Short mmCIF file of C-alpha atoms (C1' of nucleotides) in Angstrom, two decimals:
data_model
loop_
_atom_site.label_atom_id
_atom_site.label_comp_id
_atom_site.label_asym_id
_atom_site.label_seq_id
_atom_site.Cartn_x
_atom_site.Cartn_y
_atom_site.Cartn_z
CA UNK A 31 -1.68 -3.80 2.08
CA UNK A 32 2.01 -2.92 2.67
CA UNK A 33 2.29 0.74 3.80
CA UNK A 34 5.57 2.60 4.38
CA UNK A 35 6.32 0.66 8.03
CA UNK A 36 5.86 -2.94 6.34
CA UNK A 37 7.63 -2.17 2.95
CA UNK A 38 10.23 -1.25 5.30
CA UNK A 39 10.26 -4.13 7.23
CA UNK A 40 10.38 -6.34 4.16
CA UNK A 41 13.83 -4.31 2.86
CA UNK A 42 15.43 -4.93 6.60
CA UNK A 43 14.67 -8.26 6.48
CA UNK A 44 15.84 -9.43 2.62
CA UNK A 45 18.51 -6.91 2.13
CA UNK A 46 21.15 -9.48 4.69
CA UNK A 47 19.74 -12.00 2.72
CA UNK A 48 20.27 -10.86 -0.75
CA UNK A 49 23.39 -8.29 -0.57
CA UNK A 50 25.73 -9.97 -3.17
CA UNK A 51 24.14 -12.73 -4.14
CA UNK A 52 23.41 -12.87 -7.81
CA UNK A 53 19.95 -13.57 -9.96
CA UNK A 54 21.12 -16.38 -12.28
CA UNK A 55 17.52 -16.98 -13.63
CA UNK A 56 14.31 -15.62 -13.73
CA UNK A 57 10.91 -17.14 -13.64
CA UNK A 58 7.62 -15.57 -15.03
CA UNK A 59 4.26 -16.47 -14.76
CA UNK A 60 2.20 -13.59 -15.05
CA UNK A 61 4.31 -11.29 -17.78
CA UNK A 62 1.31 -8.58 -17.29
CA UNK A 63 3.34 -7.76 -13.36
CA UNK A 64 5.87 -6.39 -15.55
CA UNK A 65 5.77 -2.55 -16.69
CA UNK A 66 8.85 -2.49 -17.85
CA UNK A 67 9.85 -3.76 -20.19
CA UNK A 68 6.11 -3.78 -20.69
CA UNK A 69 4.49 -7.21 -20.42
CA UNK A 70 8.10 -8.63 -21.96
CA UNK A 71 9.22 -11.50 -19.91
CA UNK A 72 11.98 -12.52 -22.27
CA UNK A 73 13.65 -9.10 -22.53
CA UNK A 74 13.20 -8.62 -18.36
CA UNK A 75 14.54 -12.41 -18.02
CA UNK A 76 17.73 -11.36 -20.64
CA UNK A 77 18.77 -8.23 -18.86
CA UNK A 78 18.45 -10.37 -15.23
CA UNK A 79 20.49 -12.70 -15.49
CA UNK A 80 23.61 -13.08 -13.53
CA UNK A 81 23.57 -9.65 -12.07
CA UNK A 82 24.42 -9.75 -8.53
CA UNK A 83 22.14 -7.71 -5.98
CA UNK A 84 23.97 -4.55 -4.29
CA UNK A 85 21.50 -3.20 -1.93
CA UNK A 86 18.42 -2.50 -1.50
CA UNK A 87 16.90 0.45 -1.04
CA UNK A 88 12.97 1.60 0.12
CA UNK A 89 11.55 4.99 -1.40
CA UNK A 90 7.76 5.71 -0.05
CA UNK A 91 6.42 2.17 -0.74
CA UNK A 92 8.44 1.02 -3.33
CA UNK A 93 11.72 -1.18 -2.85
CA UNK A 94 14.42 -0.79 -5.31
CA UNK A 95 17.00 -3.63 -5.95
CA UNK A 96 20.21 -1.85 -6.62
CA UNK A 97 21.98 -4.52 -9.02
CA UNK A 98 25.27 -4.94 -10.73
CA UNK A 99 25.94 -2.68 -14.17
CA UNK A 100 23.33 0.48 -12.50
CA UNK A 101 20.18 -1.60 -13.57
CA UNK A 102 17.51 -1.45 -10.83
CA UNK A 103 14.16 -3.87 -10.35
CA UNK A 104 11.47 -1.97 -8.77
CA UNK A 105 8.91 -3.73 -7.01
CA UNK A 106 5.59 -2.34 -5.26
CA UNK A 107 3.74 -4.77 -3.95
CA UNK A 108 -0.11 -2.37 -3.74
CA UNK A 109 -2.78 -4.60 -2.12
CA UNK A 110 -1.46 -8.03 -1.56
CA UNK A 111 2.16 -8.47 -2.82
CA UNK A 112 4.58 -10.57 -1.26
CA UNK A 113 8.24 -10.85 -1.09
CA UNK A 114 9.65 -14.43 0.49
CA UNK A 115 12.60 -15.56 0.44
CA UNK A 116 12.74 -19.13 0.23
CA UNK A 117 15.07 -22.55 0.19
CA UNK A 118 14.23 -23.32 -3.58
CA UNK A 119 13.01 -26.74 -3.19
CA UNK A 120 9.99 -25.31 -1.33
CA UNK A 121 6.80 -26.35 -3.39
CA UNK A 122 5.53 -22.97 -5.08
CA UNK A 123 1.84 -21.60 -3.59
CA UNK A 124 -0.52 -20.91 -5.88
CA UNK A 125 -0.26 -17.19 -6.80
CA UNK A 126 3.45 -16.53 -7.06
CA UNK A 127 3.68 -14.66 -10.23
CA UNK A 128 7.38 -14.66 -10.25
CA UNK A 129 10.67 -16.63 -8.90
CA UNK A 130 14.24 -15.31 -9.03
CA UNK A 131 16.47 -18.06 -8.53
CA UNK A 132 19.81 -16.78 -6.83
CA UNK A 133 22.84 -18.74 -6.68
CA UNK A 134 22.78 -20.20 -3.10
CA UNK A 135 19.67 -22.33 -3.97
CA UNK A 136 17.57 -20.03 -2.78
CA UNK A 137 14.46 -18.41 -4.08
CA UNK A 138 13.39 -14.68 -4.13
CA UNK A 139 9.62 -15.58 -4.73
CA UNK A 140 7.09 -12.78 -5.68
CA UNK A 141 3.16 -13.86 -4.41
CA UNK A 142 0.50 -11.78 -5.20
CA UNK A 143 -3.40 -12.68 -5.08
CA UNK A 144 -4.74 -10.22 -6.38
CA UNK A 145 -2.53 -9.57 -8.76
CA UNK A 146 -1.98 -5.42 -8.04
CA UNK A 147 1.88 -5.44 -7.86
CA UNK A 148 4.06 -3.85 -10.34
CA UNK A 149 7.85 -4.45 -11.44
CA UNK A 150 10.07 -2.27 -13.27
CA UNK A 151 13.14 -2.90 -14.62
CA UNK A 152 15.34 0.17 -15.66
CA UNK A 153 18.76 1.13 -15.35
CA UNK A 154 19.17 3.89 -13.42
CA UNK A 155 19.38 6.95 -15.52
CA UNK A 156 16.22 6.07 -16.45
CA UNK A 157 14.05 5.55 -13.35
CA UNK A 158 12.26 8.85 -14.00
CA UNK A 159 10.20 6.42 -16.22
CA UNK A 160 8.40 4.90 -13.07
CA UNK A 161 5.82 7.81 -12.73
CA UNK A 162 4.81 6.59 -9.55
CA UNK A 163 8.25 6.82 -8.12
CA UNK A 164 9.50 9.97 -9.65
CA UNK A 165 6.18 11.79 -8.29
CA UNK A 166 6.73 10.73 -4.79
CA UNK A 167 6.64 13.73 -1.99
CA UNK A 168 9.07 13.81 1.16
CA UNK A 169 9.92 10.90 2.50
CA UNK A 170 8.19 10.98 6.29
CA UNK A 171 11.03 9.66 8.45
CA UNK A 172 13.88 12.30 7.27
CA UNK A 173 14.83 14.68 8.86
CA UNK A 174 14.26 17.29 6.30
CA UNK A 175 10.43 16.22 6.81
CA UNK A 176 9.03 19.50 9.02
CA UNK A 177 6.49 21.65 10.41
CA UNK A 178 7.49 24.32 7.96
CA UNK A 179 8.23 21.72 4.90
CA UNK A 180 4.65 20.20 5.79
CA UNK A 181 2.42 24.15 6.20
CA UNK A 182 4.19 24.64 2.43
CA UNK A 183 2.80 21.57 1.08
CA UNK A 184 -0.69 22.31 2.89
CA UNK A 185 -0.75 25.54 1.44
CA UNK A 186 -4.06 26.80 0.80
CA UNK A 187 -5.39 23.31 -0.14
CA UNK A 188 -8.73 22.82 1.18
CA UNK A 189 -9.08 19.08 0.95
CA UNK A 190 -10.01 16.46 4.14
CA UNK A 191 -6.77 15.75 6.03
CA UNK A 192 -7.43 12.26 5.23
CA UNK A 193 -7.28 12.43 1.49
CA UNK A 194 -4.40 14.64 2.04
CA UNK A 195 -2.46 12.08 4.07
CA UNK A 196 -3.25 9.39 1.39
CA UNK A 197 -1.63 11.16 -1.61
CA UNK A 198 1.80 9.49 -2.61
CA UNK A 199 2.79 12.64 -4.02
CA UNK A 200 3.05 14.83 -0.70
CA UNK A 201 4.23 12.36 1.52
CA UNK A 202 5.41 8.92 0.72
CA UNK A 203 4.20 5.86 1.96
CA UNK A 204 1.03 6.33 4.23
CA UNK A 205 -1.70 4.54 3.36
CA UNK A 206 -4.95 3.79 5.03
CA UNK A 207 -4.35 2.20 8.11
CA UNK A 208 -1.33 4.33 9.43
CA UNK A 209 -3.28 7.26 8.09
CA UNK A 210 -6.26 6.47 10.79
CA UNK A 211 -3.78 6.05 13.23
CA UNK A 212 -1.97 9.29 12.72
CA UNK A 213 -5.10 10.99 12.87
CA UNK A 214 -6.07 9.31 16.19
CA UNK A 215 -2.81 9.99 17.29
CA UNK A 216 -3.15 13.88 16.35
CA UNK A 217 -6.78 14.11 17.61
CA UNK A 218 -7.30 15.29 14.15
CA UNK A 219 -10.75 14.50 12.19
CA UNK A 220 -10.27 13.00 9.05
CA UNK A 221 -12.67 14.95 7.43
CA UNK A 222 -10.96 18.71 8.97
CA UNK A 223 -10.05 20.46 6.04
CA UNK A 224 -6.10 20.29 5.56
CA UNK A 225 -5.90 24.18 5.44
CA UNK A 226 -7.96 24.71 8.57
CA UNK A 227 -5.35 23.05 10.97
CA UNK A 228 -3.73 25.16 13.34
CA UNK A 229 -0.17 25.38 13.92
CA UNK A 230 -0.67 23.34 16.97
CA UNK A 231 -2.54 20.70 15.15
CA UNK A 232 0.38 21.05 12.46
CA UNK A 233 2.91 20.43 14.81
CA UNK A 234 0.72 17.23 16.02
CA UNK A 235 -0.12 16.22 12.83
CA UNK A 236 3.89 15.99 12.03
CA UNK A 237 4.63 13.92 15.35
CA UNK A 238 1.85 11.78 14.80
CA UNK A 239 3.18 10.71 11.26
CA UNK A 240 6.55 10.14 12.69
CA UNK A 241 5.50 8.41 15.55
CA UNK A 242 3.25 5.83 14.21
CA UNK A 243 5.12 4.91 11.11
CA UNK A 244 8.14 4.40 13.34
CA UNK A 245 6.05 2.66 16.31
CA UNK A 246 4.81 0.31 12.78
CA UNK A 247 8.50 -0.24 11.60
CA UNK A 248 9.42 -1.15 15.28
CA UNK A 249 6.65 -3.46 15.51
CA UNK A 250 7.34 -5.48 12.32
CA UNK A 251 4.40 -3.89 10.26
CA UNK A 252 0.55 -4.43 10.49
CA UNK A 253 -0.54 -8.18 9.54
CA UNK A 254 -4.25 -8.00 9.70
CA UNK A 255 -4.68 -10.43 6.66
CA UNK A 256 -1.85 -11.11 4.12
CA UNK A 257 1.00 -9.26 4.91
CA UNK A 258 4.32 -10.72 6.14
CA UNK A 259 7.92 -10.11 5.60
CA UNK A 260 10.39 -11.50 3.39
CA UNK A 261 10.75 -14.27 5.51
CA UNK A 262 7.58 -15.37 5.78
CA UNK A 263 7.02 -13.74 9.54
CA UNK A 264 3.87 -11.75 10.32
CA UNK A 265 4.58 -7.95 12.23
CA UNK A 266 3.10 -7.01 15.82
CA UNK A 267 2.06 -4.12 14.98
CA UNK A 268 -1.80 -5.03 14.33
CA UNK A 269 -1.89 -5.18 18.10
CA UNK A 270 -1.36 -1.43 18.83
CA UNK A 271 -3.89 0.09 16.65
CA UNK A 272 -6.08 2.48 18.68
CA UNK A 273 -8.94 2.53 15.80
CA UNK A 274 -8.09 1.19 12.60
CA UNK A 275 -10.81 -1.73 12.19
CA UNK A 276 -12.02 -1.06 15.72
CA UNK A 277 -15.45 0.70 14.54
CA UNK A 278 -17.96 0.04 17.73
CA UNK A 279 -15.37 -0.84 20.27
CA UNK A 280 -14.95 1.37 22.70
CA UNK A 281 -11.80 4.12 22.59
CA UNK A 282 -9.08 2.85 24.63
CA UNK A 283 -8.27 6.68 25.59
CA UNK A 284 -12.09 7.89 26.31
CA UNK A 285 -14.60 4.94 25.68
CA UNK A 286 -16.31 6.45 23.03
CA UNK A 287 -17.59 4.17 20.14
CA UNK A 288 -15.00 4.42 17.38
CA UNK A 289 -17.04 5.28 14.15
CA UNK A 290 -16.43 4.62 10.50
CA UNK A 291 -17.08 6.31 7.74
CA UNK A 292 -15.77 6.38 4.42
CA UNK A 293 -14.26 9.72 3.89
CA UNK A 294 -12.61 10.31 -0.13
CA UNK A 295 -13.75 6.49 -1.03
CA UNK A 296 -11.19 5.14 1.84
CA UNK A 297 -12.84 3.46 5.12
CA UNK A 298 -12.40 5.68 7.87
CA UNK A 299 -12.12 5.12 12.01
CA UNK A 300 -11.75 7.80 14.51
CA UNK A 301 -12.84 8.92 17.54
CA UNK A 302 -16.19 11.25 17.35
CA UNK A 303 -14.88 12.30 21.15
CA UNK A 304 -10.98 12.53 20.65
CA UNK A 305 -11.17 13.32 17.24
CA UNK A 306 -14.21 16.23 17.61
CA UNK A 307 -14.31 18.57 14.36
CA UNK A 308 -13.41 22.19 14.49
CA UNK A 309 -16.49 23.97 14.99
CA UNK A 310 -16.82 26.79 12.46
CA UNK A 311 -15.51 30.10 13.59
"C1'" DA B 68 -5.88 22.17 -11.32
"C1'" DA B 69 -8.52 19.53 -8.32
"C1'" DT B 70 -11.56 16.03 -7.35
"C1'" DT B 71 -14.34 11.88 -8.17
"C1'" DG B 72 -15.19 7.51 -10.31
"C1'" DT B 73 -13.65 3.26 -12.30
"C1'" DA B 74 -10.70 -0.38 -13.24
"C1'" DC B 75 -7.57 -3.83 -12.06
"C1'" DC B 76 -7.98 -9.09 -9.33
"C1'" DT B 77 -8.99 -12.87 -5.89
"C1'" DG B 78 -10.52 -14.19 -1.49
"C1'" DT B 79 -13.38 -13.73 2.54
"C1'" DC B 80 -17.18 -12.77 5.19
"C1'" DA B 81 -21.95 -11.31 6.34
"C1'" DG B 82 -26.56 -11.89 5.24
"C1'" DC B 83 -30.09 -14.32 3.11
"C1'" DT C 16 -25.13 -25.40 2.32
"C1'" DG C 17 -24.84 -22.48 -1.14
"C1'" DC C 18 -25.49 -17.99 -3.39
"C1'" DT C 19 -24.77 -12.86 -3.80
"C1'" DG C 20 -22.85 -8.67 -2.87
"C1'" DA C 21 -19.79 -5.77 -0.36
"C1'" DC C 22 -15.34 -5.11 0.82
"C1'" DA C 23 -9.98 -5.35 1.33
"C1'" DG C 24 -3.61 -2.54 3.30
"C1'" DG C 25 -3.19 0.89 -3.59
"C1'" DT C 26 -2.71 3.55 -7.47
"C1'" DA C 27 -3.28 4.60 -12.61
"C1'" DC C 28 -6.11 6.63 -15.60
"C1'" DA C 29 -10.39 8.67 -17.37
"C1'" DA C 30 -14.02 11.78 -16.70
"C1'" DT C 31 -15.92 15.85 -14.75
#
DNA sequence: AATTGTACCTGTCAGC
DNA sequence: TGCTGACAGGTACAAT
């Protein structure tokens, strides 16, 4: 579920909320959420308590709780993971796996159906542990994210854009809807080999990733089915997608049918007219 | 090294 | 009305 522009939004809208308040106990329900300390609830509740939240911070699609004495929870929430934020005499939904109970009576509630998410606690020398995070590429929205930075990492890799788009470990935080979008965006097939762009579709390809994961962020995220922010609030930006989910309508640019077709496992929609392959030359 | 498949879960929806 | 199977915003790990 959450991509890069709704992880985002999540951090914006807890991080008022939670900024020196402190975790005075923990609740667990599901210990198997927790990677480390693997599956330990008891140790993870022990090293929790009464440290006050910092900051927090967002690193592709992972949010890191900066917290008192340099320990750091990591959440990522994968498929269906929620964050809410929550008076703590709210009854609890079925399916929150975890409740931090801060001291202003309010609850930082983790919900998760399907049960994806994972949580790390660490302190900080030691968050090279989290493979996930410590593999991450460029994060999309610096500045130190460009056309040349993006042709390196391209290199002579033959793979489909798509797939390329998709992997955490060249560039943080896309995953398959903004991915479609980009590629709409771009007029890019997703199935155009990665190293058979053209500097021109490079330099599109680049804008297109910035523009749509900041368009999402400024929308308040995509909430097609489960996602919403830490407050509870679904995002806007579900209602500027030009082809994610929109196979058979007609392209709002050209009127084509939008296809789908799944392209390295993932669902894909594009544009057979806007988005024409490369013809071999 | 790069790529593909499978596993992890529950809920929903289309088709019968 | 069920029932069944396919599918869902993600990634870790195994197999090839």
């Amino acid at each position: 579920m959450p991509e890069l522009p709704e992880v985002e939004t999540v951090r914006r809208s807890l991080e008022p909320l939670l900024k020196g308040k402190s975790i005075i106990n923990v609740e667990v329900n599901l210990p198997k959420l927790i990677k480390i300390p693997f599956n330990n609830a008891e140790v993870f509740k022990k090293n929790l308590q009464g440290k006050l939240i910092d900051k927090i911070e967002r690193r592709g699609k992972y949010l890191l709780f900066l917290l008192e004495d340099n320990w750091i929870l990591v959440i990522h929430l994968r498929m269906t993971g929620r964050l809410l934020y929550m008076n703590h005499d709210c009854p609890v939904e079925k399916h929150t796996h975890l409740i931090f109970y801060l001291d202003n009576q309010q609850d930082l509630r983790f919900h998760d159906v399907r049960q994806f998410g994972l949580i790390y606690l660490v302190k900080k020398n030691d968050l090279q542990e989290i493979k996930g995070l410590a593999n991450l590429g460029v994060e999309p929205l610096n500045d130190d994210f460009t056309a040349g930075k993006l042709i390196e990492m391209i290199g002579s890799k033959k793979q489909k854009v798509k797939s390329f788009l998709l992997e955490q470990k060249y560039i943080a935080g896309i995953g398959n809807i903004y991915a479609d979008e980009i590629l709409f965006q771009a007029k890019i097939h997703p199935e155009e080999p990665v190293n058979n762009l053209t500097e021109k579709q490079i330099n599109m390809l680049l804008k297109a990733i910035k523009d749509r994961l900041t368009e999402g962020i400024r929308y308040g995220g995509t909430s097609i089915k489960d996602y919403v922010d830490g407050l509870g609030n679904t995002g806007q930006f579900q209602k500027h997608l030009y082809v994610y989910g929109k196979s058979g309508e007609p392209c709002l640019l050209c009127g084509t049918q939008i296809e789908r077709k799944k392209v390295g496992g993932r669902n894909s929609h594009y544009c057979p007219h806007c988005q024409a392959k490369k013809v071999n030359t």
